[in-house]
C-alpha positions in Angstrom: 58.6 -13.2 8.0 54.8 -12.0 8.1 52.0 -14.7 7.3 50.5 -14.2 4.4 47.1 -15.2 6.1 47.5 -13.0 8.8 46.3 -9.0 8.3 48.4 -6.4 9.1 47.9 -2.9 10.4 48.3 -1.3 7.6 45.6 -3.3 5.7 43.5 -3.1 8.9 43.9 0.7 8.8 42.4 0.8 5.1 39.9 -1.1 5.5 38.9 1.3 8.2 37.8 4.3 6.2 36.0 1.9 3.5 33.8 0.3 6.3 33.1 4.1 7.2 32.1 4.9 3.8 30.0 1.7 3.4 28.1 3.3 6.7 28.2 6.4 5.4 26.4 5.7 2.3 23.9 3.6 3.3 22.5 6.3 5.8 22.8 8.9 2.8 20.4 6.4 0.8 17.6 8.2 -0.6 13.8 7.4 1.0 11.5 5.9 -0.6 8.9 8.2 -2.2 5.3 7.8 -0.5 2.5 8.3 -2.7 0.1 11.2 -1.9 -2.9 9.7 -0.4 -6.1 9.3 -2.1 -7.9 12.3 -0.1 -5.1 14.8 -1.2 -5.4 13.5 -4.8 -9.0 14.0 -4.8 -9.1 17.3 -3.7 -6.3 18.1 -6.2 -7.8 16.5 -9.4 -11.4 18.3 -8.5 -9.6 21.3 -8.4 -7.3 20.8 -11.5 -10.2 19.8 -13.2 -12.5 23.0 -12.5 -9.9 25.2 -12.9 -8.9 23.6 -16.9 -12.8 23.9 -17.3 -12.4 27.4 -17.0 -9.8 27.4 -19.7 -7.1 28.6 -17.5 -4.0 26.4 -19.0 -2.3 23.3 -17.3 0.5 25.2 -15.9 -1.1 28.3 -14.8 -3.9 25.5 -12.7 -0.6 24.3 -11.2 0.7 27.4 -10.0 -2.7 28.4 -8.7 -3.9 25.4 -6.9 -0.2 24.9 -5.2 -0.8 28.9 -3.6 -1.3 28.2 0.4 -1.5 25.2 0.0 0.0 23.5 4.0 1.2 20.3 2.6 5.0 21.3 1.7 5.6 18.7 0.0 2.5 18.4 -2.4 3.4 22.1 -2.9 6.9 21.1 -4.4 5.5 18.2 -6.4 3.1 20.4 -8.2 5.8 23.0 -9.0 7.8 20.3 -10.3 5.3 19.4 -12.7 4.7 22.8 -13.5 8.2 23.1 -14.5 8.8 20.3 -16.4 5.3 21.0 -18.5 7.0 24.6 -18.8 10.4 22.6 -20.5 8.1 20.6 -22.9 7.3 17.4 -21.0 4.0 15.7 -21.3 1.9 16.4 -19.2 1.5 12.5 -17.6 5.2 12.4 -18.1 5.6 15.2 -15.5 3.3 13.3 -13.1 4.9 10.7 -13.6 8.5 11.8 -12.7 7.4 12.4 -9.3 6.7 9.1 -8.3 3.8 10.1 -6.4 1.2 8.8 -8.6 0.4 5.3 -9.2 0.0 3.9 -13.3 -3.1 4.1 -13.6 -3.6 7.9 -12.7 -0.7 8.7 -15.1 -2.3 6.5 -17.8 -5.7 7.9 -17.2 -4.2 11.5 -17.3 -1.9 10.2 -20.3 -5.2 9.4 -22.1 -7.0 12.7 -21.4 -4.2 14.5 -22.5 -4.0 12.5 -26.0 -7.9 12.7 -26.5 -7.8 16.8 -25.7 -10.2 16.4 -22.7 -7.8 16.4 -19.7 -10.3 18.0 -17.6 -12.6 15.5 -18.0 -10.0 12.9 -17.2 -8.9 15.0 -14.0 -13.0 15.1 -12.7 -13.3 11.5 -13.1 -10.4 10.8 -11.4 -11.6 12.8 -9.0 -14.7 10.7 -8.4 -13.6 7.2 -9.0 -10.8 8.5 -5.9 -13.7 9.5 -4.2 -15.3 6.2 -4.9 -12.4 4.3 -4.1 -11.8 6.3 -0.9 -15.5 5.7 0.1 -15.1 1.8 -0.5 -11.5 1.4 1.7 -13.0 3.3 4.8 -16.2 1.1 4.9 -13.9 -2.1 4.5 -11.9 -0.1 7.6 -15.1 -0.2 9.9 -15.9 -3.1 8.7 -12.8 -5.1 9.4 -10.8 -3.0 12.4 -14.0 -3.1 15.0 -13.6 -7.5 14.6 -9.3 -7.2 15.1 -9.6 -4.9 17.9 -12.3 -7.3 19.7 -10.4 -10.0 19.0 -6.8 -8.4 20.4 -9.0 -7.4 23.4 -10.0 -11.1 24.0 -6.6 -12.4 23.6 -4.6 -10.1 25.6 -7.6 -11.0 28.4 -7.2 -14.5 28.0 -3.5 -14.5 28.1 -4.1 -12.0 31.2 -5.9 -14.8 32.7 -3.7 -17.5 32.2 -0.9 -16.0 33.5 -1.6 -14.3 36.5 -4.7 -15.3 37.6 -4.6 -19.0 37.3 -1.3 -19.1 39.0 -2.9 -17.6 42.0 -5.7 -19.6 42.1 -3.0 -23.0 41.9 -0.9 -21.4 44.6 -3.8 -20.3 46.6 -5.1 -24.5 46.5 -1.3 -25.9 47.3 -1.7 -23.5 50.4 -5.0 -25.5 51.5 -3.2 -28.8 50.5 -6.5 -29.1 47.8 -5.8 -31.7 45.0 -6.8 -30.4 41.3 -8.7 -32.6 39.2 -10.9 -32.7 36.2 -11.6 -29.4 34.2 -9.3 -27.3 37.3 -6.5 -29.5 36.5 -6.9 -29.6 32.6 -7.2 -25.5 33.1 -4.0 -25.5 35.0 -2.2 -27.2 32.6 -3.3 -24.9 29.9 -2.1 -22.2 32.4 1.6 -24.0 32.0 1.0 -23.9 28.3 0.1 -20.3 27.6 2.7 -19.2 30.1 5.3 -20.9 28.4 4.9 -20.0 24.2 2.6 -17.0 25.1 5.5 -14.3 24.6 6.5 -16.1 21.1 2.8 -16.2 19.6 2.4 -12.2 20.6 6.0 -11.7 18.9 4.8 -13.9 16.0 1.0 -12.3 15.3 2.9 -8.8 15.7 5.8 -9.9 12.9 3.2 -11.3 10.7 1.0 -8.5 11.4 3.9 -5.7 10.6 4.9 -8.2 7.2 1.5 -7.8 5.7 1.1 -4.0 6.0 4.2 -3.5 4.4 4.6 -5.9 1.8 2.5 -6.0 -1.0 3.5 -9.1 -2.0 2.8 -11.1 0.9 -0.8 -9.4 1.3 -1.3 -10.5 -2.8 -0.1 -14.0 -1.9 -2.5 -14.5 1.2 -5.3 -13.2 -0.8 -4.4 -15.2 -3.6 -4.6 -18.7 -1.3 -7.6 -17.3 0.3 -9.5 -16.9 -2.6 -8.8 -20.5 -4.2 -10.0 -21.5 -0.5 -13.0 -19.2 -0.5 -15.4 -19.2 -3.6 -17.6 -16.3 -2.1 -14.3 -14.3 -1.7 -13.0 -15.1 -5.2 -16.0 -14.1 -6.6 -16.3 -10.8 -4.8 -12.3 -10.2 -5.6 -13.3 -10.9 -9.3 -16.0 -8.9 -9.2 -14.4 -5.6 -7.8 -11.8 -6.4 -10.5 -13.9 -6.3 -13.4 -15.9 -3.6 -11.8 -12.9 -1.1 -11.8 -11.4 -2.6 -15.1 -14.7 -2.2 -17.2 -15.5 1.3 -15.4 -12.2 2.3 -16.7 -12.2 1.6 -19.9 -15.9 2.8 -20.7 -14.2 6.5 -19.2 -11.8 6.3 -21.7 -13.2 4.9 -24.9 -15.9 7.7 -23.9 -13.9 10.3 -24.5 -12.3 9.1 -27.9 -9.3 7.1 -26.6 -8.8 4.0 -29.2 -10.1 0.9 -27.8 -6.2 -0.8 -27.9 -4.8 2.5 -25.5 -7.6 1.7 -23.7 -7.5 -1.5 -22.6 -3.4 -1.0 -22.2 -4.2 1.6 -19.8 -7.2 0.3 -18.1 -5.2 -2.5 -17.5 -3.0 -0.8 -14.7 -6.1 -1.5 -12.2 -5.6 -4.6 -12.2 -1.3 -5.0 -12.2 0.1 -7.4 -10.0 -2.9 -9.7 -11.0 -2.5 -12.8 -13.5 -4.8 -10.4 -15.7 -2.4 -7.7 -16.0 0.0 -9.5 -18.7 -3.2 -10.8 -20.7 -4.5 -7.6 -21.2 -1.6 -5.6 -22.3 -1.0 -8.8 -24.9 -4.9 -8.5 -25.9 -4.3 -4.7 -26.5 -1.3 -4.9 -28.7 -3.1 -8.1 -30.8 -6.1 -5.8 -31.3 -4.1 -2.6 -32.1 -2.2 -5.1 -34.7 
């Protein structure tokens, strides 16, 4: 008689084909959709926004600016668009079924289109991109110059400690020399860095490799940063209500309601404590 417990071949043989299709579909998952970068979307609201100025009509803009265009896949994103705004989808609904484009560009193109004056909302997100653009590649320079010093200095000092100290304590066993003092303390920090120097380099390159990719992690460190630093937090605050006030004065400008625009305006500042706040603020005032 056959244990229970025990598999057989013929159960072994059907869970072959499952395990296959298990592998199978997780290597035909679907990638995750990459924004277009702020350069392309600056150059493609500026030229959106000229060409609606001239009174040629959403679509027709679409069709034009996406002729010779090199970036294949910007190409098929504007035709997209162009065809779901041809099937009577809103215009920031379109944009927005891409997944290319973050909130607040589909709520700022969202309000243009309700106030009439979508190429006024496509030039001045044209500029605030340029702005923003301007802003992260100063913060760039300011910030990669320090890291690459200080990955310079490390790799020297861990260069140091491991090859040439080592030499330098065979080199005095040779001569029968005793080490003491500061040659001795050195040497043991030789032992030291020779020893964890392979799991800190793994560790700063995890961490490192953690924060580019997650947003959450980079919002938690800068949240414990800025309850440690008071000149950050106020510089962090400051940017914050910088691009949150900047926004809304571009839309109540232009004849959005001031409710719709602090819901919308409020997309600068999402994954902030502010975020929730304002969208309750906007539906008490539109109430």
């Amino acid at each position: 008689m056959t244990d229970p417990a025990t598999p057989t071949v013929g159960s072994a043989a059907l869970q072959l084909p499952v395990a296959k299709k298990s592998l199978v579909a997780s290597l035909n998952q679907p990638k995750k959709i990459k924004p277009f970068s702020k350069k392309i979307l600056v150059d493609l609201f500026r030229g959106l926004g000229s060409m609606l100025r001239a009174q040629i009509n959403t679509a027709d803009a679409l069709k034009y600016y996406s002729y010779g265009l090199p970036n294949k896949t910007l190409v098929e994103a504007l035709l997209r668009i162009r065809e779901d705004i041809g099937n009577g989808m809103n215009v920031h609904e379109a944009f927005r079924r891409t997944g290319r484009f973050s909130d607040t560009v589909v709520g700022l193109i969202q309000a243009g289109s309700d106030a009439g004056q979508l190429h006024q909302a496509f030039g001045s997100l044209a500029v605030r991109l340029k702005s923003e653009l301007h802003f992260s590649k100063q913060l760039k320079k300011a910030t990669i110059t320090p890291s690459v010093i200080i990955c310079v200095l490390l790799g020297a000092f861990i260069t140091s400690q491991v090859k040439i100290v080592p030499q330098v304590e065979q080199m005095m066993k040779g001569v029968g020399a005793k080490a003491d003092g500061m040659t001795a303390i050195s040497f043991q920090v030789s032992h030291f860095t020779q020893a964890v120097w392979p799991v800190v380099v793994i560790s700063l390159i995890a961490a490192a490799i953690t924060i580019a990719r997650s947003a959450h992690v980079r919002n938690l460190l800068l949240g414990l940063a800025m309850v440690r630093w008071r000149l950050l937090r106020l510089l962090v605050m400051s940017l914050r209500q910088m691009t949150f006030l900047s926004t809304i004065k571009l839309l109540h400008s232009n004849g959005i309601n001031l409710a719709k625009s602090i819901r919308v305006s409020a997309n600068s500042v999402r994954n902030t404590p502010f975020y929730e706040e304002l969208r309750n603020a906007a539906d008490k005032y539109e109430h």
